[in-house]
Amino acid sequence: MPPRPSRRSVLRGFVVGGAAVLLAGCESQDPARDPSPTDGVVPDDPQTWPDDSQLLIAARQRVHLNLLALTEAGVPDSAGVLVGLWETQIARLGQLITLGGLPLPELVSPPVGQRPLDDEAGRSATGDGGEVGGSTATTAAPDDASATTSPGATPQDVGRSLRAQVPVLVREVATATPTNLALLVSLAAQQADAAAWLGAPVDWAPLAGPEGAPAVPVLAVTRPAVFGLEVLAARSQDEERAAYEGILEEVRSLTRQLTTLAGAAAPVAPLGYDLPEPLETPDQRRSLALALVSDISPAGLGAAQRLVGSADQLTAALRIVSDAATWTRELGGSAEPFPGMTLPS
């Protein structure tokens, strides 16, 4: 199983990312004084801020507005856990911002009447064919990427607003540095999954990446997932079997696309994989299915780290992480605020 990028390591990287630069000038400073990673940060001068600070601030405000919109529309019982996930996201993003030496901006909550829901913007954001990831997905987007609501809005309306923001998130992720890229991809993937959760799934375009070698680690987890889900479907029946077959079809499609994108870099697939036994009860089978799909999100984030600056390929990585989060939910697994990553204890 590929190691999940640790949120602790992300926090550490954000704080100490500039340490090497600071150390280079230490010869003229007091050797007894350890340089602070926030030395030189001027709150009123964005040019001095740590990498991606503005992206993190914008993400925190966006999640706040998403949460506000959902609570005003009414949180459905089936998606009640979203409130806790988004509160955790706001807290962790705030932690990153303050560790960078910046004061935490106040979260803005515009009145409902000043935040009309713009369904037309949501449709245009996904391009003429309603797909995210094509050429139109990175050029057409709502003027305001924040979640919007209006009196009488439903949770599905909020889902549509979340979906409309995805192209904006892709553009932002494509400007991120390696320090925070995985974090921002994971955050955007959770939002895409939340849109599906609220009845407005993203209509993704065919994968544009990862291409070549970056696709291989993802293949290394989707191939055994296909094999394992085939076995689980064969050993189950009725609704349980239908659930495995539905996810199997999607993972198989993903694997085929990745194999094509990997090209000559793709190793020959083995004839089979060792699976744990026994698999006699529904709980045993579900446990294996969850283990198989849970490997996919961190692999997608790992691929994203090799795709810095490529909006189309990062869209594909975001989709892989988001789809895996959705499959985990459908199998009864726990939703995560940052899919594919672990939170510090």
Short mmCIF file of C-alpha atoms in Angstrom, two decimals:
data_model
loop_
_atom_site.label_atom_id
_atom_site.label_comp_id
_atom_site.label_asym_id
_atom_site.label_seq_id
_atom_site.Cartn_x
_atom_site.Cartn_y
_atom_site.Cartn_z
CA MET A 1 0.00 0.00 0.00
CA PRO A 2 1.57 3.38 -0.97
CA PRO A 3 2.17 5.58 2.10
CA ARG A 4 -0.34 8.37 2.52
CA PRO A 5 1.16 11.88 2.50
CA SER A 6 1.07 12.92 6.15
CA ARG A 7 -0.73 16.13 7.10
CA ARG A 8 1.95 16.51 9.74
CA SER A 9 4.57 16.53 7.00
CA VAL A 10 2.52 19.07 5.07
CA LEU A 11 2.37 21.31 8.12
CA ARG A 12 6.07 20.90 8.66
CA GLY A 13 6.84 21.61 5.01
CA PHE A 14 4.77 24.79 5.04
CA VAL A 15 6.59 26.12 8.07
CA VAL A 16 10.15 25.11 7.21
CA GLY A 17 9.97 25.30 3.43
CA GLY A 18 12.00 28.51 3.43
CA ALA A 19 14.52 27.36 6.02
CA ALA A 20 17.27 26.64 3.49
CA VAL A 21 17.06 30.16 2.11
CA LEU A 22 17.16 31.66 5.57
CA LEU A 23 20.12 29.53 6.61
CA ALA A 24 22.12 30.81 3.65
CA GLY A 25 22.21 34.25 5.25
CA CYS A 26 22.98 33.10 8.77
CA GLU A 27 26.73 33.72 8.61
CA SER A 28 26.23 37.41 9.24
CA GLN A 29 23.74 36.80 12.06
CA ASP A 30 24.15 35.85 15.68
CA PRO A 31 25.13 32.15 15.55
CA ALA A 32 23.39 31.57 18.88
CA ARG A 33 20.06 32.63 17.42
CA ASP A 34 18.04 30.07 15.49
CA PRO A 35 16.36 31.66 12.49
CA SER A 36 12.59 31.61 12.54
CA PRO A 37 10.77 30.25 9.49
CA THR A 38 8.52 33.31 9.69
CA ASP A 39 11.37 35.84 9.65
CA GLY A 40 10.73 38.37 6.94
CA VAL A 41 6.98 37.72 6.75
CA VAL A 42 5.14 41.04 6.62
CA PRO A 43 1.36 40.58 6.99
CA ASP A 44 0.60 43.58 4.75
CA ASP A 45 3.00 42.48 2.00
CA PRO A 46 1.89 39.32 0.14
CA GLN A 47 5.28 39.22 -1.58
CA THR A 48 6.79 38.10 1.74
CA TRP A 49 4.20 35.43 2.54
CA PRO A 50 5.04 31.72 2.48
CA ASP A 51 4.21 29.80 -0.69
CA ASP A 52 0.51 29.30 -1.42
CA SER A 53 -0.68 31.46 1.48
CA GLN A 54 -3.27 33.20 -0.69
CA LEU A 55 -4.55 29.84 -1.97
CA LEU A 56 -4.94 28.57 1.59
CA ILE A 57 -6.74 31.74 2.69
CA ALA A 58 -9.10 31.53 -0.30
CA ALA A 59 -9.73 27.82 0.33
CA ARG A 60 -10.61 28.44 3.98
CA GLN A 61 -13.10 31.16 3.07
CA ARG A 62 -14.61 28.98 0.34
CA VAL A 63 -15.15 26.04 2.69
CA HIS A 64 -16.75 28.42 5.20
CA LEU A 65 -19.22 29.63 2.58
CA ASN A 66 -19.94 26.06 1.49
CA LEU A 67 -20.73 25.15 5.09
CA LEU A 68 -22.87 28.25 5.51
CA ALA A 69 -24.81 27.48 2.34
CA LEU A 70 -25.45 23.87 3.35
CA THR A 71 -26.63 24.73 6.85
CA GLU A 72 -28.98 27.38 5.43
CA ALA A 73 -30.36 24.94 2.86
CA GLY A 74 -30.76 22.20 5.45
CA VAL A 75 -28.25 19.42 6.02
CA PRO A 76 -29.72 16.09 4.85
CA ASP A 77 -29.35 13.17 7.24
CA SER A 78 -27.51 11.20 4.56
CA ALA A 79 -24.78 13.87 4.35
CA GLY A 80 -24.74 15.17 7.92
CA VAL A 81 -21.09 14.21 8.34
CA LEU A 82 -20.15 16.93 5.81
CA VAL A 83 -20.53 19.56 8.54
CA GLY A 84 -17.81 17.95 10.64
CA LEU A 85 -15.54 17.41 7.64
CA TRP A 86 -15.75 21.03 6.59
CA GLU A 87 -15.25 22.33 10.13
CA THR A 88 -12.08 20.23 10.30
CA GLN A 89 -10.91 21.62 6.96
CA ILE A 90 -11.43 25.20 8.16
CA ALA A 91 -9.48 24.50 11.35
CA ARG A 92 -6.55 22.81 9.58
CA LEU A 93 -6.30 25.51 6.91
CA GLY A 94 -6.33 28.13 9.66
CA GLN A 95 -3.50 26.28 11.39
CA LEU A 96 -1.43 26.32 8.22
CA ILE A 97 -2.01 30.02 7.69
CA THR A 98 -0.99 31.00 11.22
CA LEU A 99 2.04 28.70 11.20
CA GLY A 100 3.17 30.69 8.17
CA GLY A 101 3.37 33.80 10.33
CA LEU A 102 0.15 35.43 9.15
CA PRO A 103 -2.77 36.65 11.24
CA LEU A 104 -5.87 34.58 10.61
CA PRO A 105 -8.30 36.51 8.38
CA GLU A 106 -11.85 36.85 9.62
CA LEU A 107 -14.29 34.56 7.84
CA VAL A 108 -16.79 36.61 5.85
CA SER A 109 -20.49 35.64 5.90
CA PRO A 110 -22.48 37.73 3.39
CA PRO A 111 -26.24 37.96 3.92
CA VAL A 112 -28.31 35.35 2.12
CA GLY A 113 -29.95 37.91 -0.12
CA GLN A 114 -26.56 38.97 -1.46
CA ARG A 115 -25.60 35.43 -2.48
CA PRO A 116 -28.03 34.37 -5.23
CA LEU A 117 -27.60 30.85 -6.51
CA ASP A 118 -26.25 30.94 -10.06
CA ASP A 119 -27.18 27.68 -11.77
CA GLU A 120 -26.25 29.09 -15.16
CA ALA A 121 -22.73 29.74 -13.96
CA GLY A 122 -22.55 26.17 -12.72
CA ARG A 123 -23.51 24.80 -16.12
CA SER A 124 -21.10 27.01 -18.03
CA ALA A 125 -18.26 26.08 -15.70
CA THR A 126 -18.30 22.51 -16.91
CA GLY A 127 -18.07 23.38 -20.58
CA ASP A 128 -20.52 22.82 -23.40
CA GLY A 129 -20.68 19.09 -22.76
CA GLY A 130 -20.96 19.44 -19.01
CA GLU A 131 -17.51 17.91 -18.53
CA VAL A 132 -14.71 19.04 -16.27
CA GLY A 133 -11.20 18.55 -17.54
CA GLY A 134 -11.59 19.49 -21.21
CA SER A 135 -10.30 22.67 -22.80
CA THR A 136 -13.35 24.69 -21.75
CA ALA A 137 -13.09 23.57 -18.14
CA THR A 138 -10.09 25.76 -17.46
CA THR A 139 -11.37 28.84 -19.25
CA ALA A 140 -15.08 29.11 -18.38
CA ALA A 141 -16.10 29.49 -14.75
CA PRO A 142 -18.43 31.45 -12.50
CA ASP A 143 -17.33 34.99 -11.69
CA ASP A 144 -17.56 34.11 -7.98
CA ALA A 145 -16.19 30.70 -7.02
CA SER A 146 -17.72 30.86 -3.56
CA ALA A 147 -20.64 28.68 -2.56
CA THR A 148 -23.89 30.54 -3.05
CA THR A 149 -27.39 30.08 -1.79
CA SER A 150 -30.73 31.83 -1.81
CA PRO A 151 -33.97 31.59 0.13
CA GLY A 152 -35.56 28.24 -0.60
CA ALA A 153 -32.34 26.65 -1.87
CA THR A 154 -32.07 22.88 -1.45
CA PRO A 155 -29.07 20.71 -0.58
CA GLN A 156 -28.92 19.69 -4.24
CA ASP A 157 -28.65 23.37 -5.18
CA VAL A 158 -25.64 23.55 -2.89
CA GLY A 159 -24.26 20.46 -4.60
CA ARG A 160 -24.60 22.18 -7.96
CA SER A 161 -22.74 25.18 -6.58
CA LEU A 162 -19.94 22.92 -5.33
CA ARG A 163 -19.76 21.33 -8.78
CA ALA A 164 -19.58 24.75 -10.43
CA GLN A 165 -16.52 25.59 -8.35
CA VAL A 166 -14.47 22.60 -9.51
CA PRO A 167 -12.93 24.28 -12.61
CA VAL A 168 -11.88 27.22 -10.41
CA LEU A 169 -10.28 24.81 -7.95
CA VAL A 170 -8.38 23.15 -10.79
CA ARG A 171 -6.96 26.48 -11.92
CA GLU A 172 -5.87 27.28 -8.37
CA VAL A 173 -4.30 23.87 -7.84
CA ALA A 174 -2.33 24.31 -11.07
CA THR A 175 -0.63 27.38 -9.53
CA ALA A 176 0.28 25.63 -6.26
CA THR A 177 3.81 24.75 -5.27
CA PRO A 178 4.84 21.16 -4.46
CA THR A 179 4.71 22.04 -0.75
CA ASN A 180 0.92 22.28 -0.68
CA LEU A 181 -0.11 20.62 -3.94
CA ALA A 182 -1.28 17.34 -2.41
CA LEU A 183 -3.23 19.17 0.29
CA LEU A 184 -5.08 21.35 -2.24
CA VAL A 185 -5.79 18.44 -4.59
CA SER A 186 -7.19 16.44 -1.67
CA LEU A 187 -9.33 19.39 -0.56
CA ALA A 188 -10.72 19.89 -4.07
CA ALA A 189 -11.37 16.15 -4.42
CA GLN A 190 -13.38 16.14 -1.21
CA GLN A 191 -15.48 18.99 -2.57
CA ALA A 192 -16.16 17.09 -5.79
CA ASP A 193 -17.19 14.07 -3.73
CA ALA A 194 -19.42 16.31 -1.61
CA ALA A 195 -21.16 17.56 -4.76
CA ALA A 196 -21.93 13.93 -5.67
CA TRP A 197 -23.06 13.31 -2.09
CA LEU A 198 -25.57 16.15 -2.43
CA GLY A 199 -26.94 14.85 -5.72
CA ALA A 200 -24.85 16.85 -8.20
CA PRO A 201 -21.99 14.58 -9.36
CA VAL A 202 -19.31 16.08 -11.57
CA ASP A 203 -19.46 14.93 -15.19
CA TRP A 204 -15.75 14.30 -15.67
CA ALA A 205 -14.06 14.29 -19.05
CA PRO A 206 -11.92 11.26 -19.99
CA LEU A 207 -8.62 11.22 -18.13
CA ALA A 208 -5.91 13.45 -19.60
CA GLY A 209 -3.28 12.04 -17.27
CA PRO A 210 -1.21 11.07 -15.50
CA GLU A 211 0.88 10.12 -18.52
CA GLY A 212 3.87 7.81 -18.67
CA ALA A 213 5.70 6.90 -15.48
CA PRO A 214 3.46 8.91 -13.08
CA ALA A 215 0.56 6.64 -14.04
CA VAL A 216 2.38 3.46 -12.99
CA PRO A 217 1.98 3.79 -9.17
CA VAL A 218 -1.75 4.37 -9.64
CA LEU A 219 -1.99 1.30 -11.87
CA ALA A 220 -0.20 -0.64 -9.14
CA VAL A 221 -3.25 -0.16 -6.88
CA THR A 222 -6.13 -0.13 -9.39
CA ARG A 223 -5.12 -3.45 -10.98
CA PRO A 224 -5.34 -5.45 -7.74
CA ALA A 225 -8.55 -3.55 -6.93
CA VAL A 226 -10.10 -4.81 -10.17
CA PHE A 227 -8.98 -8.37 -9.45
CA GLY A 228 -10.18 -8.26 -5.85
CA LEU A 229 -13.57 -6.75 -6.70
CA GLU A 230 -14.07 -9.43 -9.36
CA VAL A 231 -13.49 -12.11 -6.72
CA LEU A 232 -15.77 -10.38 -4.22
CA ALA A 233 -18.55 -10.01 -6.78
CA ALA A 234 -18.24 -13.71 -7.65
CA ARG A 235 -18.51 -14.71 -3.98
CA SER A 236 -21.50 -12.53 -3.14
CA GLN A 237 -25.04 -12.19 -4.39
CA ASP A 238 -28.05 -9.90 -4.69
CA GLU A 239 -27.54 -6.31 -3.46
CA GLU A 240 -24.03 -6.99 -2.15
CA ARG A 241 -22.93 -8.31 -5.52
CA ALA A 242 -24.57 -5.39 -7.35
CA ALA A 243 -22.62 -2.93 -5.16
CA TYR A 244 -19.29 -4.57 -5.97
CA GLU A 245 -20.11 -4.83 -9.66
CA GLY A 246 -21.01 -1.13 -9.87
CA ILE A 247 -17.70 -0.02 -8.36
CA LEU A 248 -15.82 -2.71 -10.31
CA GLU A 249 -17.04 -1.28 -13.60
CA GLU A 250 -15.74 2.18 -12.69
CA VAL A 251 -12.37 0.95 -11.38
CA ARG A 252 -11.94 -1.22 -14.46
CA SER A 253 -12.62 1.79 -16.72
CA LEU A 254 -10.11 3.87 -14.75
CA THR A 255 -7.52 1.11 -15.06
CA ARG A 256 -7.95 0.84 -18.82
CA GLN A 257 -7.49 4.59 -19.24
CA LEU A 258 -4.41 4.58 -17.02
CA THR A 259 -2.91 1.68 -18.96
CA THR A 260 -3.28 3.65 -22.19
CA LEU A 261 -1.85 6.80 -20.62
CA ALA A 262 1.11 4.93 -19.12
CA GLY A 263 2.00 3.49 -22.52
CA ALA A 264 5.36 1.78 -22.64
CA ALA A 265 5.97 2.63 -18.97
CA ALA A 266 3.18 0.29 -17.86
CA PRO A 267 4.50 -3.06 -16.62
CA VAL A 268 2.82 -6.28 -17.69
CA ALA A 269 -0.10 -7.01 -15.38
CA PRO A 270 0.30 -10.16 -13.26
CA LEU A 271 -2.12 -13.01 -13.74
CA GLY A 272 -3.52 -12.64 -10.25
CA TYR A 273 -2.99 -11.34 -6.74
CA ASP A 274 -2.97 -12.95 -3.31
CA LEU A 275 -6.10 -12.09 -1.35
CA PRO A 276 -6.66 -12.56 2.37
CA GLU A 277 -8.88 -15.41 3.44
CA PRO A 278 -11.49 -16.17 4.55
CA LEU A 279 -13.95 -14.12 2.53
CA GLU A 280 -17.03 -16.02 3.65
CA THR A 281 -19.04 -13.28 5.36
CA PRO A 282 -20.30 -9.90 4.06
CA ASP A 283 -18.17 -8.11 6.67
CA GLN A 284 -15.01 -9.91 5.57
CA ARG A 285 -15.70 -9.10 1.94
CA ARG A 286 -16.54 -5.47 2.67
CA SER A 287 -13.35 -5.07 4.69
CA LEU A 288 -11.28 -6.25 1.73
CA ALA A 289 -13.19 -4.03 -0.71
CA LEU A 290 -12.55 -0.99 1.48
CA ALA A 291 -8.85 -1.83 1.74
CA LEU A 292 -8.60 -2.13 -2.04
CA VAL A 293 -10.25 1.19 -2.87
CA SER A 294 -8.62 3.07 0.02
CA ASP A 295 -5.23 2.58 -1.66
CA ILE A 296 -6.32 4.59 -4.69
CA SER A 297 -6.62 8.08 -3.15
CA PRO A 298 -3.05 8.28 -1.79
CA ALA A 299 -1.75 6.90 -5.08
CA GLY A 300 -3.64 9.65 -6.92
CA LEU A 301 -2.12 12.28 -4.64
CA GLY A 302 1.32 10.81 -5.24
CA ALA A 303 0.79 11.16 -8.98
CA ALA A 304 -0.38 14.75 -8.51
CA GLN A 305 2.96 15.62 -6.91
CA ARG A 306 4.60 14.86 -10.27
CA LEU A 307 2.15 16.97 -12.28
CA VAL A 308 2.88 20.47 -10.92
CA GLY A 309 1.42 23.20 -13.12
CA SER A 310 -0.50 20.93 -15.52
CA ALA A 311 -4.19 21.78 -15.13
CA ASP A 312 -5.49 18.98 -17.37
CA GLN A 313 -3.43 16.26 -15.70
CA LEU A 314 -4.12 17.60 -12.22
CA THR A 315 -7.83 17.46 -13.05
CA ALA A 316 -7.34 13.76 -13.68
CA ALA A 317 -5.51 13.27 -10.39
CA LEU A 318 -8.26 15.18 -8.58
CA ARG A 319 -10.85 12.93 -10.20
CA ILE A 320 -9.01 9.77 -9.15
CA VAL A 321 -8.88 10.91 -5.52
CA SER A 322 -12.52 12.05 -5.58
CA ASP A 323 -13.82 8.86 -7.19
CA ALA A 324 -11.96 6.73 -4.65
CA ALA A 325 -13.51 8.78 -1.84
CA THR A 326 -16.95 8.18 -3.35
CA TRP A 327 -16.32 4.42 -3.66
CA THR A 328 -15.25 4.33 -0.02
CA ARG A 329 -18.50 5.99 1.01
CA GLU A 330 -20.57 3.65 -1.12
CA LEU A 331 -18.94 0.69 0.61
CA GLY A 332 -19.81 2.11 4.02
CA GLY A 333 -16.36 3.45 4.85
CA SER A 334 -15.66 6.67 6.71
CA ALA A 335 -15.47 9.95 4.80
CA GLU A 336 -12.30 11.97 5.33
CA PRO A 337 -11.77 15.74 5.34
CA PHE A 338 -8.61 15.27 3.28
CA PRO A 339 -8.99 12.07 1.21
CA GLY A 340 -5.74 10.20 0.74
CA MET A 341 -4.00 12.06 3.60
CA THR A 342 -3.76 11.49 7.34
CA LEU A 343 -4.42 14.16 9.94
CA PRO A 344 -1.94 14.78 12.74
CA SER A 345 -2.89 13.12 16.02
#
